Coordinates of C-alpha atoms in Angstrom, one line a residue:
M1 CA 105.2 93.0 57.8
A2 CA 103.9 93.2 61.5
Q3 CA 102.3 96.0 62.7
V4 CA 103.5 97.1 66.4
L5 CA 100.7 98.2 68.4
E6 CA 101.7 99.9 71.7
F7 CA 99.1 99.1 74.6
K8 CA 98.8 101.9 77.4
L9 CA 97.7 101.6 80.6
P10 CA 94.2 101.6 80.7
D11 CA 91.2 103.7 82.3
L12 CA 91.3 101.9 85.8
G13 CA 87.7 103.0 86.6
E14 CA 86.4 104.3 90.0
G15 CA 88.3 107.7 89.9
L16 CA 91.8 105.8 89.8
T17 CA 94.4 107.7 87.8
E18 CA 97.6 105.6 88.0
A19 CA 99.1 102.3 89.0
E20 CA 102.2 100.7 90.4
I21 CA 104.1 97.9 88.4
V22 CA 104.6 95.1 90.9
R23 CA 105.6 92.3 88.3
W24 CA 106.1 92.1 84.5
L25 CA 104.2 88.9 83.4
V26 CA 106.0 88.5 80.1
E27 CA 109.4 89.7 78.8
V28 CA 110.7 91.4 75.7
G29 CA 110.5 88.3 72.9
D30 CA 107.7 86.7 74.5
V31 CA 104.7 85.6 72.2
V32 CA 101.3 87.0 74.0
A33 CA 97.9 85.6 72.9
V34 CA 95.0 88.4 72.9
D35 CA 93.8 89.0 76.7
Q36 CA 96.8 87.4 78.4
P37 CA 97.8 88.9 81.3
V38 CA 101.2 90.6 80.6
V39 CA 101.7 92.8 84.0
E40 CA 100.5 92.9 87.4
V41 CA 100.0 96.3 88.9
E42 CA 98.9 97.8 92.3
T43 CA 96.4 100.6 92.6
A44 CA 94.8 102.0 95.8
K45 CA 91.6 99.4 95.4
A46 CA 93.3 96.2 94.9
M47 CA 96.2 94.4 92.8
V48 CA 94.7 93.0 89.3
E49 CA 96.6 91.5 86.4
V50 CA 96.2 93.8 82.7
P51 CA 95.7 91.9 80.4
C52 CA 96.8 92.8 76.8
P53 CA 94.4 93.4 73.9
Y54 CA 96.8 92.3 71.1
G55 CA 98.3 89.0 70.2
G56 CA 101.7 89.2 68.6
V57 CA 105.5 89.4 69.9
V58 CA 106.5 91.7 72.5
T59 CA 109.2 94.5 71.4
A60 CA 109.3 96.7 74.3
R61 CA 108.1 97.0 77.9
F62 CA 108.1 100.4 79.5
G63 CA 108.7 101.0 83.6
A64 CA 110.3 99.3 85.7
E65 CA 109.0 96.9 88.9
G66 CA 108.3 99.4 91.4
T67 CA 107.4 102.3 89.0
E68 CA 103.8 104.2 89.2
L69 CA 102.3 105.1 85.7
P70 CA 99.8 107.5 85.2
V71 CA 96.0 106.0 83.1
G72 CA 97.7 106.3 79.4
A73 CA 101.2 105.8 79.8
P74 CA 102.9 103.3 77.6
L75 CA 102.9 99.7 79.0
L76 CA 104.5 97.6 76.6
T77 CA 104.1 97.2 72.7
V78 CA 103.4 94.5 70.4
A79 CA 104.2 93.5 67.1
V80 CA 101.2 92.3 65.4
G81 CA 101.3 89.1 63.2
E82 CA 105.0 88.4 63.7
T83 CA 106.2 85.3 65.5
A84 CA 109.1 84.4 67.5
E85 CA 110.6 82.6 64.5
G86 CA 110.4 85.7 62.5
R87 CA 111.9 87.9 64.4
T88 CA 115.8 89.2 63.2
G89 CA 117.0 90.6 66.2
G90 CA 115.5 91.0 69.9
G91 CA 113.4 93.8 71.2
T92 CA 113.6 97.2 71.4
D93 CA 114.2 99.4 74.4
A94 CA 111.8 102.2 75.6
A95 CA 113.8 105.3 73.8
A96 CA 113.9 103.3 70.5
A97 CA 110.1 102.3 70.6
E98 CA 109.4 106.1 70.0
D99 CA 110.6 105.5 66.3
T100 CA 108.8 102.4 65.9
P101 CA 106.2 102.7 63.0
R102 CA 102.8 102.2 65.0
S103 CA 99.0 101.8 64.1
A104 CA 96.9 104.5 63.2
E105 CA 95.1 104.0 66.3
T106 CA 96.4 106.7 69.2
D107 CA 94.1 105.9 72.0
G108 CA 95.9 102.4 72.4
Q109 CA 93.2 100.4 70.9
A110 CA 93.5 97.6 68.3
P111 CA 91.6 96.8 65.1
A112 CA 88.6 94.5 65.5
A113 CA 90.3 91.6 63.9
E114 CA 93.7 91.8 66.3
G115 CA 92.4 92.4 70.0
S116 CA 89.6 92.6 72.0
G117 CA 89.7 96.0 73.2
N118 CA 88.1 95.5 76.1
V119 CA 91.0 96.1 78.7
L120 CA 89.1 97.9 81.8
V121 CA 91.4 96.6 85.2
G122 CA 89.2 94.7 87.4
Y123 CA 86.4 93.9 85.1
G124 CA 88.5 91.1 82.5
T125 CA 88.9 91.7 79.0
S126 CA 86.5 89.3 77.2
E127 CA 82.7 89.2 77.2
A128 CA 83.0 85.4 78.4
P129 CA 85.0 84.2 81.4
A130 CA 86.0 81.5 79.2
R131 CA 88.0 83.7 76.5
R132 CA 90.3 84.7 79.3
R133 CA 93.8 82.9 79.1
R134 CA 95.9 82.5 82.3
V135 CA 98.4 79.8 80.5
R136 CA 101.4 81.5 79.1
P137 CA 102.0 80.6 75.9
G138 CA 105.0 78.4 75.1
R139 CA 108.1 80.3 73.6
T140 CA 109.9 79.1 70.4
T141 CA 113.6 80.0 71.0
P142 CA 114.6 82.3 68.6
S143 CA 118.1 81.6 66.8
T144 CA 120.1 84.8 68.8
P145 CA 119.8 85.4 72.3
A146 CA 116.0 87.6 73.0
A147 CA 117.0 90.8 74.4
R148 CA 115.4 92.1 77.4
A149 CA 114.3 95.2 78.6
V150 CA 115.5 96.4 82.1
N151 CA 114.9 99.7 83.4
G152 CA 114.5 101.0 80.1
T153 CA 118.0 99.6 78.7
V154 CA 117.8 96.7 76.3
T155 CA 120.4 93.9 77.5
T156 CA 121.2 90.4 76.1
P157 CA 122.2 87.4 78.2
G158 CA 125.9 87.4 78.8
S159 CA 126.0 91.2 78.5
A160 CA 127.7 93.7 80.6
D161 CA 124.8 95.5 81.6
A162 CA 122.9 92.0 82.1
P163 CA 121.6 92.2 86.0
A164 CA 123.5 89.3 87.7
A165 CA 121.7 85.9 87.7
V166 CA 119.6 84.9 90.6
A167 CA 121.2 82.0 92.7
D168 CA 119.3 78.8 92.2
G169 CA 116.8 77.1 95.2
P170 CA 113.4 78.5 95.9
V171 CA 113.1 81.5 98.2
P172 CA 110.2 80.3 100.7
V173 CA 108.2 83.7 100.1
I174 CA 104.0 83.4 98.7
S175 CA 103.0 87.1 99.2
P176 CA 104.2 89.3 95.7
L177 CA 104.1 92.2 98.5
V178 CA 106.6 90.6 100.5
R179 CA 108.8 90.3 97.6
R180 CA 108.6 93.8 96.8
L181 CA 108.9 95.3 100.0
A182 CA 112.0 93.1 100.3
R183 CA 112.9 94.1 96.6
Q184 CA 112.5 98.0 97.4
N185 CA 114.4 98.1 100.8
G186 CA 117.2 96.0 99.2
L187 CA 117.1 93.0 101.6
D188 CA 117.8 89.9 99.8
L189 CA 114.8 87.2 100.8
R190 CA 117.3 84.2 100.4
E191 CA 119.6 85.5 103.5
M192 CA 116.1 85.3 105.3
T193 CA 114.7 82.3 108.1
G194 CA 111.2 83.5 107.8
S195 CA 108.5 82.9 110.9
G196 CA 105.9 81.4 108.9
P197 CA 105.0 77.5 108.8
D198 CA 107.8 75.5 106.9
G199 CA 110.1 78.7 107.1
L200 CA 107.6 80.6 105.2
I201 CA 108.9 84.5 104.9
L202 CA 106.0 86.9 106.2
R203 CA 105.8 90.9 105.9
A204 CA 106.5 90.9 109.9
D205 CA 109.9 89.2 109.6
V206 CA 110.7 91.9 106.3
E207 CA 109.4 94.8 108.7
Y208 CA 112.1 93.2 111.5
A209 CA 114.8 93.3 109.3
L210 CA 114.6 96.9 107.9
R211 CA 113.9 98.1 111.7
A212 CA 117.2 96.1 112.3
T213 CA 119.0 97.4 109.5
A214 CA 117.8 101.1 110.4
T215 CA 118.8 101.0 114.1
Q216 CA 122.5 99.5 113.0
G217 CA 122.6 102.4 110.6
H218 CA 121.7 104.9 113.2
A219 CA 124.2 103.5 115.3
E220 CA 127.3 104.1 112.9
A221 CA 126.2 107.1 111.7
T222 CA 127.4 110.6 113.1
A223 CA 125.3 112.7 115.4
G224 CA 123.8 115.4 113.3
A225 CA 122.0 118.3 113.6
P226 CA 117.5 118.2 113.4
R227 CA 116.2 117.5 110.0
T228 CA 114.0 119.8 108.8
Q229 CA 111.1 118.9 106.5
A230 CA 110.1 120.4 103.0
T231 CA 107.3 122.3 103.5
P232 CA 105.1 124.3 101.3
A233 CA 106.1 128.0 100.7
G234 CA 104.9 130.1 103.5
A235 CA 104.6 127.8 105.6
Q236 CA 106.5 127.7 108.9
A237 CA 109.1 124.5 109.1
T238 CA 109.1 122.3 111.8
A239 CA 112.5 120.7 113.2
V240 CA 112.0 116.7 113.2
P241 CA 114.8 115.6 115.3
D242 CA 115.6 111.5 114.1
G243 CA 114.9 109.3 116.8
P244 CA 115.9 105.8 117.6
A245 CA 115.5 103.5 114.1
A246 CA 113.3 106.5 112.9
T247 CA 111.8 105.4 109.3
R248 CA 109.3 107.6 106.6
V249 CA 106.3 105.5 105.6
P250 CA 105.3 107.0 102.3
L251 CA 101.4 107.4 102.2
K252 CA 100.7 105.9 98.8
G253 CA 98.9 103.0 97.3
I254 CA 96.1 101.5 99.1
R255 CA 97.2 103.3 102.4
G256 CA 97.4 106.5 100.8
A257 CA 93.7 105.9 99.6
V258 CA 92.6 105.0 103.3
A259 CA 94.0 108.1 104.4
D260 CA 92.2 110.5 102.6
K261 CA 89.3 108.8 102.6
L262 CA 89.2 109.1 106.5
S263 CA 90.1 112.4 105.9
R264 CA 87.9 113.5 103.7
S265 CA 84.7 111.6 106.3
R266 CA 85.9 113.3 109.3
T267 CA 86.0 117.0 107.0
E268 CA 82.8 116.6 105.6
I269 CA 80.4 114.7 107.9
P270 CA 79.0 115.8 111.1
D271 CA 79.0 112.4 112.7
A272 CA 77.9 111.4 116.3
T273 CA 78.0 108.4 117.8
C274 CA 75.8 106.3 120.3
W275 CA 76.2 103.0 121.8
V276 CA 74.9 100.3 124.1
D277 CA 76.1 96.9 125.2
A278 CA 73.6 94.2 124.9
D279 CA 73.3 90.4 125.6
A280 CA 74.2 87.8 122.7
T281 CA 73.3 84.8 124.6
E282 CA 70.7 83.7 123.1
L283 CA 72.3 84.9 119.6
M284 CA 75.0 82.6 120.1
R285 CA 72.6 80.2 121.0
T286 CA 70.8 80.2 117.7
R287 CA 73.9 80.0 116.1
A288 CA 75.0 76.7 117.4
A289 CA 71.6 75.5 116.6
M290 CA 71.6 76.3 112.7
N291 CA 75.0 74.6 112.6
A292 CA 74.1 71.9 114.3
S293 CA 71.4 71.2 111.5
G294 CA 74.5 69.4 109.4
G295 CA 73.9 72.1 106.9
P296 CA 77.0 74.8 105.9
K297 CA 78.5 76.8 108.7
I298 CA 76.5 80.3 109.3
S299 CA 78.7 83.0 110.6
V300 CA 78.3 85.4 113.4
L301 CA 78.8 88.2 111.1
A302 CA 76.1 86.9 108.6
L303 CA 73.6 87.0 111.6
L304 CA 74.9 90.7 112.2
A305 CA 74.0 91.5 108.5
R306 CA 70.8 89.8 108.7
I307 CA 69.8 92.2 111.6
C308 CA 71.5 95.3 109.8
T309 CA 69.5 95.0 107.0
A310 CA 66.4 94.2 109.0
A311 CA 66.7 97.3 110.5
L312 CA 68.0 99.6 107.5
A313 CA 64.4 98.4 106.5
R314 CA 63.1 99.6 109.3
F315 CA 64.8 102.8 109.4
P316 CA 65.7 103.8 105.9
E317 CA 67.1 106.9 106.5
L318 CA 70.6 105.4 107.3
N319 CA 70.5 104.0 104.4
A320 CA 71.6 107.3 102.3
S321 CA 74.2 109.7 101.2
V322 CA 74.5 113.3 101.2
D323 CA 74.5 115.0 97.7
T324 CA 76.4 118.0 98.9
G325 CA 76.3 119.7 95.5
A326 CA 72.5 119.7 95.6
R327 CA 71.9 119.4 98.9
E328 CA 69.8 116.6 98.7
I329 CA 69.8 113.2 100.8
V330 CA 70.2 110.5 98.7
R331 CA 67.9 107.4 100.1
H332 CA 69.0 103.9 98.4
A333 CA 66.6 101.6 97.4
G334 CA 68.7 98.3 98.1
V335 CA 71.0 97.4 100.8
H336 CA 75.3 96.9 99.6
L337 CA 76.6 96.3 102.7
G338 CA 80.3 97.2 103.5
F339 CA 82.7 95.2 105.9
A340 CA 85.7 96.0 107.0
A341 CA 88.8 93.7 106.5
Q342 CA 91.8 93.5 107.6
T343 CA 94.9 92.6 105.0
D344 CA 98.7 92.7 104.8
R345 CA 98.5 95.6 102.5
G346 CA 95.8 97.6 105.1
L347 CA 92.1 98.1 105.5
V348 CA 89.8 97.8 102.7
V349 CA 86.0 97.5 102.6
P350 CA 84.7 94.8 100.6
V351 CA 80.8 95.1 99.2
V352 CA 78.3 92.9 99.5
R353 CA 75.7 93.6 96.6
D354 CA 72.2 93.5 97.7
A355 CA 72.8 92.2 101.0
H356 CA 69.0 92.5 101.8
T357 CA 67.7 90.0 99.0
R358 CA 70.2 87.3 101.0
D359 CA 69.8 85.0 103.7
A360 CA 72.3 83.9 106.4
E361 CA 74.2 81.4 104.5
S362 CA 74.5 83.1 101.5
L363 CA 75.9 85.9 103.2
T364 CA 78.2 83.4 105.0
A365 CA 79.6 82.4 101.4
E366 CA 79.9 85.9 100.3
F367 CA 81.7 86.9 103.1
A368 CA 84.2 84.2 102.8
R369 CA 84.7 84.7 99.1
L370 CA 85.5 88.8 99.4
T371 CA 87.2 88.3 102.4
E372 CA 89.9 85.3 100.8
A373 CA 90.1 88.0 97.8
A374 CA 90.7 90.9 99.9
R375 CA 94.0 89.1 101.6
A376 CA 94.7 87.7 98.2
G377 CA 94.9 91.5 97.0
T378 CA 92.2 90.1 93.7
L379 CA 89.4 92.2 94.7
T380 CA 88.2 94.6 91.6
P381 CA 87.4 98.2 91.7
A382 CA 83.3 96.8 91.8
E383 CA 84.0 94.9 94.6
L384 CA 85.2 97.8 96.5
T385 CA 83.1 100.5 95.6
G386 CA 79.5 101.2 95.6
G387 CA 78.3 100.3 99.5
T388 CA 75.2 102.1 100.9
F389 CA 75.8 100.9 104.6
T390 CA 79.1 99.6 106.5
L391 CA 79.4 96.4 109.3
N392 CA 82.5 96.8 111.3
N393 CA 83.9 93.7 113.4
Y394 CA 86.4 94.9 115.4
G395 CA 85.9 92.6 118.2
V396 CA 87.9 90.3 115.9
F397 CA 91.2 92.1 117.3
G398 CA 89.9 91.4 121.0
V399 CA 88.5 94.8 121.9
D400 CA 85.3 96.0 123.2
G401 CA 84.3 99.4 121.7
S402 CA 84.9 101.6 118.9
T403 CA 84.1 105.0 117.5
P404 CA 84.0 103.7 114.0
I405 CA 85.1 106.6 111.2
I406 CA 81.8 106.5 108.8
N407 CA 83.0 105.1 105.2
H408 CA 82.2 108.3 102.9
P409 CA 79.8 109.0 101.1
E410 CA 77.8 106.4 103.3
A411 CA 76.0 107.9 106.1
A412 CA 76.3 105.3 109.3
M413 CA 78.3 102.3 110.5
L414 CA 77.3 100.0 112.8
G415 CA 80.5 99.0 114.9
V416 CA 80.4 95.6 116.9
G417 CA 83.0 94.4 119.6
R418 CA 83.9 91.2 120.9
I419 CA 81.1 89.0 122.1
V420 CA 82.5 87.5 126.1
P421 CA 81.2 86.3 129.3
K422 CA 80.7 88.9 131.8
P423 CA 78.1 89.4 134.7
W424 CA 74.8 90.8 133.3
V425 CA 71.4 90.8 135.6
H426 CA 69.0 88.5 133.6
E427 CA 65.1 87.8 135.0
G428 CA 66.0 89.5 138.2
E429 CA 69.2 87.6 139.0
L430 CA 73.0 88.0 138.3
A431 CA 74.1 85.5 136.0
V432 CA 77.5 85.2 133.5
R433 CA 76.1 86.2 129.8
Q434 CA 78.0 86.3 126.6
V435 CA 77.9 90.4 126.2
V436 CA 78.8 92.4 123.3
Q437 CA 79.4 96.2 123.0
L438 CA 77.3 97.9 120.0
S439 CA 78.3 101.2 118.7
F440 CA 77.0 103.1 116.2
T441 CA 77.9 106.2 114.1
F442 CA 76.0 108.2 112.1
D443 CA 75.9 111.5 109.5
H444 CA 73.8 114.0 111.9
R445 CA 72.6 115.6 108.4
V446 CA 70.5 112.6 107.2
C447 CA 68.7 112.1 111.2
D448 CA 68.4 112.8 114.4
G449 CA 69.5 111.0 117.8
G450 CA 65.8 109.4 118.2
T451 CA 66.2 107.8 114.3
A452 CA 69.8 106.8 115.3
G453 CA 68.7 105.3 118.8
G454 CA 65.8 104.0 117.3
F455 CA 67.9 101.7 115.0
L456 CA 70.7 100.8 117.4
R457 CA 68.0 99.7 120.0
Y458 CA 66.2 97.7 117.2
V459 CA 69.5 96.0 116.6
A460 CA 70.2 95.2 120.3
D461 CA 66.8 93.8 120.5
C462 CA 67.6 91.4 117.7
V463 CA 70.4 90.7 119.0
E464 CA 69.4 89.4 122.5
Q465 CA 65.9 87.9 121.0
P466 CA 66.6 86.6 117.9
A467 CA 62.8 86.0 117.8
V468 CA 62.5 89.6 116.9
L469 CA 63.9 89.3 113.8
L470 CA 61.7 86.5 112.6
R471 CA 58.6 88.6 113.5
T472 CA 59.7 91.1 111.0
L473 CA 60.8 88.8 108.0

């Protein structure tokens, strides 16, 4: 007799307590293998696939796509030791699953012989990467139509409650985030024409369609009284009149996590900022000479990272954090360098581990790998946490300066503006040089202005004369 086991949303690590179901990768009645990904979820850190530690037949799914679940909530149930051929009926819905016999393990862990038990999101489920099975095993068609759990209701093909079939033909969409945004707002992607290559539908296309829909709906609506926001008891209500095409965007997911972290940084850290203009002409010439050698191309960001790690070796007070509970400054032995990366999901800060031990070529490769993973939404929690210092290259947005907000709980951040030709006094004469503005924000609890100024001046000297960096290596 098959044993029905319940798989719960596992501990996501790094303080994450909930996740949103983006896409189910299996359906009720599917045969799954041990460690096969069964659902794609989005947390405040990244979008990851959750593998199931059991092998068998899926008997129920819990939660529709777009639903947020807390850690420990049921995800699905699996009949271990049963195959599709041995099933006499379809799947069971979430309500019926409550009366289904389960194993004695109430914590969601399988017996050693039935599953891996390793279900931490972002870190895989196997001790060796080779055990991961990303190819969905083939299904054997049951003698009766397989049941499907849709929003907690079991449906079969042809039943009255079954959702309407989707018209044939591929929809030119790559990003699952774009699909989810359209689905949440009731947009039919098949009726849209994308602005991307070969008609690819981008997030901007969906947002434009939503604004157009909101504008039309506002024009057709009858003018009413200003809306009042719900406020906590005892607080004064604030009237918020609706403007043209006004929309409300929930602060959740990665946007909510960023908002919380920035607010905490501003609340807890007494930061100060200093800045300086630097002549980056020699740095750019050095990079051009390195890239002309025929080896892997070196990025400007990698050279700036090498300068940062050298500067932190001279000013270790800034590679630190503050333990407010113990009233201690914690100076870190190694430099785990974070860098700001803008993605469709929002701003993320991937971390290059042990950046102080890497050369420019290794840093370039790691920056490229993490940036690609950030844009694809596949960064793991380990790749998004543990930074000790952050490098923010906002020059890619075409701006010269900024006052960066420190990435809590770190103690400092270096901001780099665009490198552009400007008039500059060079060797006593006015010349056109490649100039960059460097801004440095630091936690005033870990050091005084003299230390911060010394750090920034050293960085500027290395930018202007890369030979300064060579003397310190």
